[in-house]
Tab-separated table of C-alpha atoms (C1' of nucleotides) in Angstrom:
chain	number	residue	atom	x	y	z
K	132	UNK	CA	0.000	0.000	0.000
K	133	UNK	CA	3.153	2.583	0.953
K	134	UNK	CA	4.515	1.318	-2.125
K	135	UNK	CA	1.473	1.916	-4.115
K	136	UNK	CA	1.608	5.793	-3.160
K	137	UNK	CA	4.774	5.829	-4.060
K	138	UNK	CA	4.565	4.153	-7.329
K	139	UNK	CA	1.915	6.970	-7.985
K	140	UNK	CA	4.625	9.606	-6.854
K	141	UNK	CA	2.366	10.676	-4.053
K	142	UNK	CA	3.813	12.140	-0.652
K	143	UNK	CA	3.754	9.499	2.252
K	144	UNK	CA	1.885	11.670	4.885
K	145	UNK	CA	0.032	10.500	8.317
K	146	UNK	CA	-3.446	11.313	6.993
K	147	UNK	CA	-3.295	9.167	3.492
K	148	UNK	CA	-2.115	6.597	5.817
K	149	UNK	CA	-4.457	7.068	8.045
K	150	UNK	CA	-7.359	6.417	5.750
K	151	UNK	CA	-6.096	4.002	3.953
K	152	UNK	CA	-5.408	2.285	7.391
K	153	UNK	CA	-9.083	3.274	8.332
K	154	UNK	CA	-10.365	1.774	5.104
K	155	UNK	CA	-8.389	-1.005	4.986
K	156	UNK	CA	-10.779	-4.233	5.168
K	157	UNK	CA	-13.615	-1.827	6.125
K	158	UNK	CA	-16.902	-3.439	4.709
K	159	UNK	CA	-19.097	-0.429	5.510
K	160	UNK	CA	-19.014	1.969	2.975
K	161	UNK	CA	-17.996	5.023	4.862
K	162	UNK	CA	-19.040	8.821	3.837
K	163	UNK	CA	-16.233	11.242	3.883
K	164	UNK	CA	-18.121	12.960	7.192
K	165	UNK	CA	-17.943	9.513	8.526
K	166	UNK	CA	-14.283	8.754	7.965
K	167	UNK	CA	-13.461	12.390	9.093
K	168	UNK	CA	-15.427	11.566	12.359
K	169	UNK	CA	-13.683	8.804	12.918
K	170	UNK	CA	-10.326	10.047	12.708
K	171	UNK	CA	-10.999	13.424	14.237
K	172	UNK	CA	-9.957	12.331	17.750
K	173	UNK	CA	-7.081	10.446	16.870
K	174	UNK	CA	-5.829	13.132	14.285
K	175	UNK	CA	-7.070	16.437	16.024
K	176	UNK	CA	-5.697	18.485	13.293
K	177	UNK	CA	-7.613	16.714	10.305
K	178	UNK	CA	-9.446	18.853	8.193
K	179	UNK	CA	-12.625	17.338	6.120
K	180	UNK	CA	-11.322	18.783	3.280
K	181	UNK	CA	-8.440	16.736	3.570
K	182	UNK	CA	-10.495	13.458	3.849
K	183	UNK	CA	-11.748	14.618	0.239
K	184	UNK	CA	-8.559	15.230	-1.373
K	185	UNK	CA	-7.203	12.155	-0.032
K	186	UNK	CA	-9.905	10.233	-1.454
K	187	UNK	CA	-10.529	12.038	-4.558
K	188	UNK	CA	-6.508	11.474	-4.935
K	189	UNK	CA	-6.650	7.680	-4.168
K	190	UNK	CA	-9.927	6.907	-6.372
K	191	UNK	CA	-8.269	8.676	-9.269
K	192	UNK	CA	-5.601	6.062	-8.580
K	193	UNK	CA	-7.680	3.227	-8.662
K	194	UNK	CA	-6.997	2.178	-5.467
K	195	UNK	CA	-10.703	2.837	-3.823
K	196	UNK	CA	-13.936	3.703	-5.419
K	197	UNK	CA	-16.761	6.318	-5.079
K	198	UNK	CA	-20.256	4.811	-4.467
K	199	UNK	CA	-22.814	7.495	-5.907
K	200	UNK	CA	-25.893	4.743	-4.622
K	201	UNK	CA	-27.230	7.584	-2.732
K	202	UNK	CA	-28.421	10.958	-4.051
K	203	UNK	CA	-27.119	12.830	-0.539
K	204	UNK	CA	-23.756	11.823	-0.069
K	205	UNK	CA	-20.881	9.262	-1.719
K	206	UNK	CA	-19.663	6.374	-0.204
K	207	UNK	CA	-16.082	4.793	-0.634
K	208	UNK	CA	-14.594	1.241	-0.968
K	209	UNK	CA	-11.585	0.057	-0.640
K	210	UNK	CA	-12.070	-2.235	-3.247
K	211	UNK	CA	-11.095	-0.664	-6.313
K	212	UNK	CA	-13.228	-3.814	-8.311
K	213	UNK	CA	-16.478	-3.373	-9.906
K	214	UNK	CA	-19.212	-5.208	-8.077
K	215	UNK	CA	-22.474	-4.363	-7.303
K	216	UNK	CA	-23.795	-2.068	-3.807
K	217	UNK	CA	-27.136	-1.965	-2.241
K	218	UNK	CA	-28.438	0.711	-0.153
K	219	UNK	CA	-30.806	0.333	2.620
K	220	UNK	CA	-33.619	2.908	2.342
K	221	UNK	CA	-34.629	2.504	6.726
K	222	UNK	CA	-31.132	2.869	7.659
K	223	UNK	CA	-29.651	3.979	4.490
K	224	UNK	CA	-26.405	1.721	5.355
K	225	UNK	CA	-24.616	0.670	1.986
K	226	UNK	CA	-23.291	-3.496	1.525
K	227	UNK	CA	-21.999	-5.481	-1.121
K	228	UNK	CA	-24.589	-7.736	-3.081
K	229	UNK	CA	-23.065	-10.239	-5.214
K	230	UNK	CA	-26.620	-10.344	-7.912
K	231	UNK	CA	-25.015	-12.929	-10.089
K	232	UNK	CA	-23.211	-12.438	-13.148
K	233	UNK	CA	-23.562	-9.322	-14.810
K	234	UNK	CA	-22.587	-9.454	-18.402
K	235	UNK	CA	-21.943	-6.504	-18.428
K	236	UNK	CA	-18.152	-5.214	-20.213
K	237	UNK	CA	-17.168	-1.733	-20.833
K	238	UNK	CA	-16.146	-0.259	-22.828
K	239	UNK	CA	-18.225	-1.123	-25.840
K	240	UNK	CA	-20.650	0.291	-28.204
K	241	UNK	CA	-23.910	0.619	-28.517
K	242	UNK	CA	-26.266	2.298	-30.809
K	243	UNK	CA	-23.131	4.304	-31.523
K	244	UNK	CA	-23.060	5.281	-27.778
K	245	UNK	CA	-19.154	4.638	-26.418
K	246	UNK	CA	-20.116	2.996	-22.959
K	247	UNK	CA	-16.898	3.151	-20.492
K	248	UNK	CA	-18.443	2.458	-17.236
K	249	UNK	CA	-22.019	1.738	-15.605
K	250	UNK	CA	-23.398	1.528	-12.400
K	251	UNK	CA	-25.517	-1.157	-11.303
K	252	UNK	CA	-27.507	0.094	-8.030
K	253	UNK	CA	-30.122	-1.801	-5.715
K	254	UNK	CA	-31.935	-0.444	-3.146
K	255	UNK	CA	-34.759	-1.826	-0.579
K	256	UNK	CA	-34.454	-2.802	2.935
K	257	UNK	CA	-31.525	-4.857	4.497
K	258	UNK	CA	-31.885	-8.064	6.524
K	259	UNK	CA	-31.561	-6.051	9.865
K	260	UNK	CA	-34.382	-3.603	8.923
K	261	UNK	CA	-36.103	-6.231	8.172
K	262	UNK	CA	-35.685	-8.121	11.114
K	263	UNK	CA	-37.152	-4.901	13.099
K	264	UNK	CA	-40.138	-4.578	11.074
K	265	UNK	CA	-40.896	-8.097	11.400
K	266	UNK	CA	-40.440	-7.769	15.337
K	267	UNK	CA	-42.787	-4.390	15.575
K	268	UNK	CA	-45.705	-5.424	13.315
K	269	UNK	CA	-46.142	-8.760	15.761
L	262	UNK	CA	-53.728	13.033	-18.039
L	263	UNK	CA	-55.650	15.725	-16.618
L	264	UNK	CA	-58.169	12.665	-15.528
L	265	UNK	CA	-54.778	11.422	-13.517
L	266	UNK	CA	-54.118	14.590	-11.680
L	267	UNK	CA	-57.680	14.804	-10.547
L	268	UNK	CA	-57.552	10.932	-9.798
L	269	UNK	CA	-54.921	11.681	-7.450
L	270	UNK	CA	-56.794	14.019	-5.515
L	271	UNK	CA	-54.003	17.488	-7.302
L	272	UNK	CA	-55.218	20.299	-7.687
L	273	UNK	CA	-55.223	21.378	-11.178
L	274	UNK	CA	-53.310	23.935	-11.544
L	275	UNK	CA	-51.937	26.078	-14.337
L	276	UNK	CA	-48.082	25.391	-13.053
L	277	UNK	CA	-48.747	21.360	-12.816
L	278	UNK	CA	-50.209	21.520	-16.680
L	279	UNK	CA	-47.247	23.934	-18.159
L	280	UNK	CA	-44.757	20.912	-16.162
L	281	UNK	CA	-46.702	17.992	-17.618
L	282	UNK	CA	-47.393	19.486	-20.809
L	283	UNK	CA	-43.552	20.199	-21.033
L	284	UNK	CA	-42.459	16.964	-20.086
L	285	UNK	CA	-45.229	15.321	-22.718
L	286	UNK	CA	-43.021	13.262	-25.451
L	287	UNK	CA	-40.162	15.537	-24.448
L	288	UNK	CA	-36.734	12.912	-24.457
L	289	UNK	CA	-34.361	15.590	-23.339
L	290	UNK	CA	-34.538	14.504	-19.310
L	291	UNK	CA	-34.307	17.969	-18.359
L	292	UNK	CA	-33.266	19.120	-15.033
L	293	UNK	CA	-35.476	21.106	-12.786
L	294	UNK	CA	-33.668	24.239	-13.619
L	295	UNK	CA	-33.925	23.421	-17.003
L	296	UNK	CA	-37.958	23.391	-16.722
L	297	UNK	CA	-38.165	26.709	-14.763
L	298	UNK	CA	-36.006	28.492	-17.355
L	299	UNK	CA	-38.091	26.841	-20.518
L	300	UNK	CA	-41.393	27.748	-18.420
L	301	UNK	CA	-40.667	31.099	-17.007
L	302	UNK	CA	-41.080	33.441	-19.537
L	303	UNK	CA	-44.790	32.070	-20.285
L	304	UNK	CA	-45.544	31.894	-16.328
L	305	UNK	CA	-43.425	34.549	-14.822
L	306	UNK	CA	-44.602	34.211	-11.197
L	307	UNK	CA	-43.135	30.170	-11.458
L	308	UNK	CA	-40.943	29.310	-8.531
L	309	UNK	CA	-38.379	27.271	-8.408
L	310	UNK	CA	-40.039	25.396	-5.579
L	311	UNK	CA	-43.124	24.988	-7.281
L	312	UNK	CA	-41.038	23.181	-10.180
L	313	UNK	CA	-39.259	20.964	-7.440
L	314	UNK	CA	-43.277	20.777	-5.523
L	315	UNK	CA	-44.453	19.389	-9.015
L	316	UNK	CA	-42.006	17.058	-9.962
L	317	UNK	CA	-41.977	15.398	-6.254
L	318	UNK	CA	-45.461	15.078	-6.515
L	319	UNK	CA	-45.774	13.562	-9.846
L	320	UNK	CA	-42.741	11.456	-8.931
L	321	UNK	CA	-45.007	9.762	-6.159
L	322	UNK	CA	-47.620	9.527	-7.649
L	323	UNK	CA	-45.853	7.379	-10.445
L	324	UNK	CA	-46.509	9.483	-13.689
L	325	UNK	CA	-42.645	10.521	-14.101
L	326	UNK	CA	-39.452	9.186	-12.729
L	327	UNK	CA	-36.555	10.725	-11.072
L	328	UNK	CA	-33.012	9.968	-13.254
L	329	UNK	CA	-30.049	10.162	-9.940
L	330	UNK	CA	-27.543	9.498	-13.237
L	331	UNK	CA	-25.709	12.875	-12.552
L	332	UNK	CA	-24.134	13.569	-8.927
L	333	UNK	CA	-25.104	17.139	-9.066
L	334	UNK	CA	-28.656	17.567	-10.306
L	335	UNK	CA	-31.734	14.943	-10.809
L	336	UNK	CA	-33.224	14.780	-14.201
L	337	UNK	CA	-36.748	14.104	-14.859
L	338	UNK	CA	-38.228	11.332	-17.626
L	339	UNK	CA	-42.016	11.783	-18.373
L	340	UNK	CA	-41.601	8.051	-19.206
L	341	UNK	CA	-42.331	6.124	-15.682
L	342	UNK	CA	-41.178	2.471	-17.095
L	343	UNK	CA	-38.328	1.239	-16.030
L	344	UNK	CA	-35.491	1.877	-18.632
L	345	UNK	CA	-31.749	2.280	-18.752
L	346	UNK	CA	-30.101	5.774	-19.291
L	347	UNK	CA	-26.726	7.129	-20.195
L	348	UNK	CA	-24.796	10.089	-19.188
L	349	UNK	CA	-22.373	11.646	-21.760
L	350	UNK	CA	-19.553	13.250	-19.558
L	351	UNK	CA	-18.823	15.705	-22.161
L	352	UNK	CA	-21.761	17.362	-22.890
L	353	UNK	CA	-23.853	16.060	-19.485
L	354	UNK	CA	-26.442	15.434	-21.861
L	355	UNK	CA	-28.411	12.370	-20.664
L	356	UNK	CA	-29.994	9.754	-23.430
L	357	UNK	CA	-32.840	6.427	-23.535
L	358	UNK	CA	-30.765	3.570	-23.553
L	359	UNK	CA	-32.224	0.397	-24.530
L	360	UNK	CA	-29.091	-2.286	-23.439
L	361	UNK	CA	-31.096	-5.344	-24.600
L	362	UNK	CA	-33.209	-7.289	-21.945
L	363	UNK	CA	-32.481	-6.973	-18.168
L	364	UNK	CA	-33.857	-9.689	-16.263
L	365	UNK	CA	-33.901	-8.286	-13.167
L	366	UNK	CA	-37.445	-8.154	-11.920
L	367	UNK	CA	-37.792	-6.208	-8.270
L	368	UNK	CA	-38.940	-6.953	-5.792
L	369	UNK	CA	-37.223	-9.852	-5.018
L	370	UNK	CA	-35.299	-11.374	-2.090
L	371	UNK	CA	-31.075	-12.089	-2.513
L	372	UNK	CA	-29.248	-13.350	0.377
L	373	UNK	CA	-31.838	-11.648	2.615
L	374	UNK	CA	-31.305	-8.471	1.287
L	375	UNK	CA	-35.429	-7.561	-0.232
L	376	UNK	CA	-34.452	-5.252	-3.355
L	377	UNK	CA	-37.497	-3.138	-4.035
L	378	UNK	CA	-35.669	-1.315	-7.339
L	379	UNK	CA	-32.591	-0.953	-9.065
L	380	UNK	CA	-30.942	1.635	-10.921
L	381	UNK	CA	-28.598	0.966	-14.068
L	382	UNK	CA	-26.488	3.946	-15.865
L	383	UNK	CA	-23.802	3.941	-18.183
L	384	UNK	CA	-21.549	6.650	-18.973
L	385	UNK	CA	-19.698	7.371	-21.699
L	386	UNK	CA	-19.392	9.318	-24.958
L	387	UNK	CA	-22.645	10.705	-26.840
L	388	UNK	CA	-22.582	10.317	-30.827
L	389	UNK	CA	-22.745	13.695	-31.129
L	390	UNK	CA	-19.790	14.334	-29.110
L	391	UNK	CA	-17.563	11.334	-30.526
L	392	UNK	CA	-18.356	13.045	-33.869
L	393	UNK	CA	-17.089	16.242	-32.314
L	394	UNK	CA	-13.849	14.657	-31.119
L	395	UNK	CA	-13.215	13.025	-34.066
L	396	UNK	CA	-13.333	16.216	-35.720
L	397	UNK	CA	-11.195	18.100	-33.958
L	398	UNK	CA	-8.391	15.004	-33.701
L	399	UNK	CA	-8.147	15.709	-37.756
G	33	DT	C1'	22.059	16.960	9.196
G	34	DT	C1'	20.148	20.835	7.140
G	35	DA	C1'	18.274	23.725	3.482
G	36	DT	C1'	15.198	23.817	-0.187
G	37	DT	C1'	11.009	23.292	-2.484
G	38	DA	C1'	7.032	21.418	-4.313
G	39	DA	C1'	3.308	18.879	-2.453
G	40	DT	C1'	0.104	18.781	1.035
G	41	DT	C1'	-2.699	20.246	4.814
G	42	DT	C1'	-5.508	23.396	6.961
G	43	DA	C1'	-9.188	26.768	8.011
G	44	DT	C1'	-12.436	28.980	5.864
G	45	DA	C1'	-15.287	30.765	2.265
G	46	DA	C1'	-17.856	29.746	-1.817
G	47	DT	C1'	-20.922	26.949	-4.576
G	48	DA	C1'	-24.999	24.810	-5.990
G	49	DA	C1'	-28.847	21.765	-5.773
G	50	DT	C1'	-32.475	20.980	-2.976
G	51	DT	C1'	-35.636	21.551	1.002
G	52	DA	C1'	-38.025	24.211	4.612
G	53	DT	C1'	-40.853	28.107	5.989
G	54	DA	C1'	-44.539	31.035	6.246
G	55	DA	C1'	-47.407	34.335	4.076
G	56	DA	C1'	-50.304	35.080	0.002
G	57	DT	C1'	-53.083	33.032	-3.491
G	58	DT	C1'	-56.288	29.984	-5.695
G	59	DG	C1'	-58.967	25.668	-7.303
G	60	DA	C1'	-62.645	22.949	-5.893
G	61	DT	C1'	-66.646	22.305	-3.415
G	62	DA	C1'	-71.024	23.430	-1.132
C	286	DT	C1'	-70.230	33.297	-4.188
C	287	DA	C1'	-68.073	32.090	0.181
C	288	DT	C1'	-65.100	28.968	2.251
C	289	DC	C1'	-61.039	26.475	3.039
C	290	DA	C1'	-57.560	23.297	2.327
C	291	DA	C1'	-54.205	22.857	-1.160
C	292	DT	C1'	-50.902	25.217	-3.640
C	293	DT	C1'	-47.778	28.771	-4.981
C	294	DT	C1'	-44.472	32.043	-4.010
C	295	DA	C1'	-40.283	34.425	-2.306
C	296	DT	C1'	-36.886	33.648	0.482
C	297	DA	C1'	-33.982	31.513	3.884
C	298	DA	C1'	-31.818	27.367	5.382
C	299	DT	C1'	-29.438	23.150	4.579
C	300	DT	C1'	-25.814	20.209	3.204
C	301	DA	C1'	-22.351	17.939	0.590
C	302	DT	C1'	-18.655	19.262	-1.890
C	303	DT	C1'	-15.139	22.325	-4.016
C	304	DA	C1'	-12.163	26.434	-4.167
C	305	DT	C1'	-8.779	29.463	-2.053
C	306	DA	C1'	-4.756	30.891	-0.072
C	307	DA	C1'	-1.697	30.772	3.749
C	308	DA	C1'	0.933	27.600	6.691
C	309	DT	C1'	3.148	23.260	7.103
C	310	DT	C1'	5.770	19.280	5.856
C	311	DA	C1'	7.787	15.113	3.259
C	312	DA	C1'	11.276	14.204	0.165
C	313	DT	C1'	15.439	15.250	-1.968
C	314	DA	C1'	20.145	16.810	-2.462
C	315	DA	C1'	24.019	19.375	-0.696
DNA sequence: TTATTAATTTATAATAATTATAAATTGATA
DNA sequence: TATCAATTTATAATTATTATAAATTAATAA
């Protein structure tokens, strides 16, 4: 990962580690506020709009990506791969949802449109909403 | 259309018509803005909010859909079926795009996650703006 | 180790789409 | 034609994100 920001001739400073350290392995889709929250206390001199240079910096670079699944705010992954997100509209929490094999490949063309990317978004209710609903309409 | 409205228990009022009678058969996806400029010199007391009031309502009520495809502004398709758009990130222009049969059919249930809808964009380059390119690259 | 410098961080202001508010207006009904 | 709830309007508020410019710092070379 240190060698990755190097390869990309970017400076080696606490806060890029720091979120990359914070993403690292993170399965939940964090908003910039969110990551900024959580570092706040350990990094007291953070500045938000450091969390979005860092990120617009990294994305660019492949190594994360943006998650535009909800109309208020982006989310970010650490893993750079296209797959598929689903956003919960109760507690508007983001996951991974493998829906099967999407046949999808850009780039390509079609009806002399050049496709280079797509987004394939779900949204409903996750299986802890769910569970809750279930539990208050008994 | 009119018999909708009234259906639905709306008022019918000169703003809603201009906004539906705009939208009628129009395949640009405007934006919001887009309808308050084209609509404000014929009906200069429109507000903004009314235009934003209209669209919500008709949004809800089914007869239009909301397009999220751009990060920065909705756009608004007087065509309520579900369809597949594309975004050209040149001219921000957004087009119908018919990518062959989808056979994803909400709702339905996968891994416990209950996906009301989905959303599928792609984004690319227009015709119109690959023509332009290849123009200029002469 | 230290000086240099370009990259980065920071605080803050600006932007822009959308939503909220509350007063004024109006369509639908009796 | 009067009534009243729905709607429109102007405007302010909100909120995520981006821009700005000064201060700081990581990386490099002497």
């Amino acid at each position: 990962m240190i060698k990755k920001l190097k390869k990309l001739g970017l400076k080696l400073t606490p806060q890029r580690l720091a979120i990359l350290n914070l993403l690292e392995g993170n399965t939940k889709h964090p908003s910039a506020e969110e990551i900024y929250k959580q570092l706040k206390p350990q990094y007291p001199s953070l500045s938000l709009a450091t969390v979005y240079n860092t990120l617009e910096v990294l994305a660019r670079a492949g190594e994360l990506q943006e998650i535009r699944i909800n109309a208020d705010k982006r989310h970010f992954d650490p893993n750079p791969a296209p797959h598929t997100h689903f956003l919960c509209r109760i507690c508007e929490s983001v996951h991974d949802l493998d829906a099967g094999p999407i046949e999808i490949q850009a780039p390509y063309n079609i009806n002399g449109y050049l496709v280079e990317e797509f987004t394939l978004y779900f949204y409903g209710i996750c299986p802890g909403c769910l569970e809750r609903e279930r539990s208050k309409n008994q």
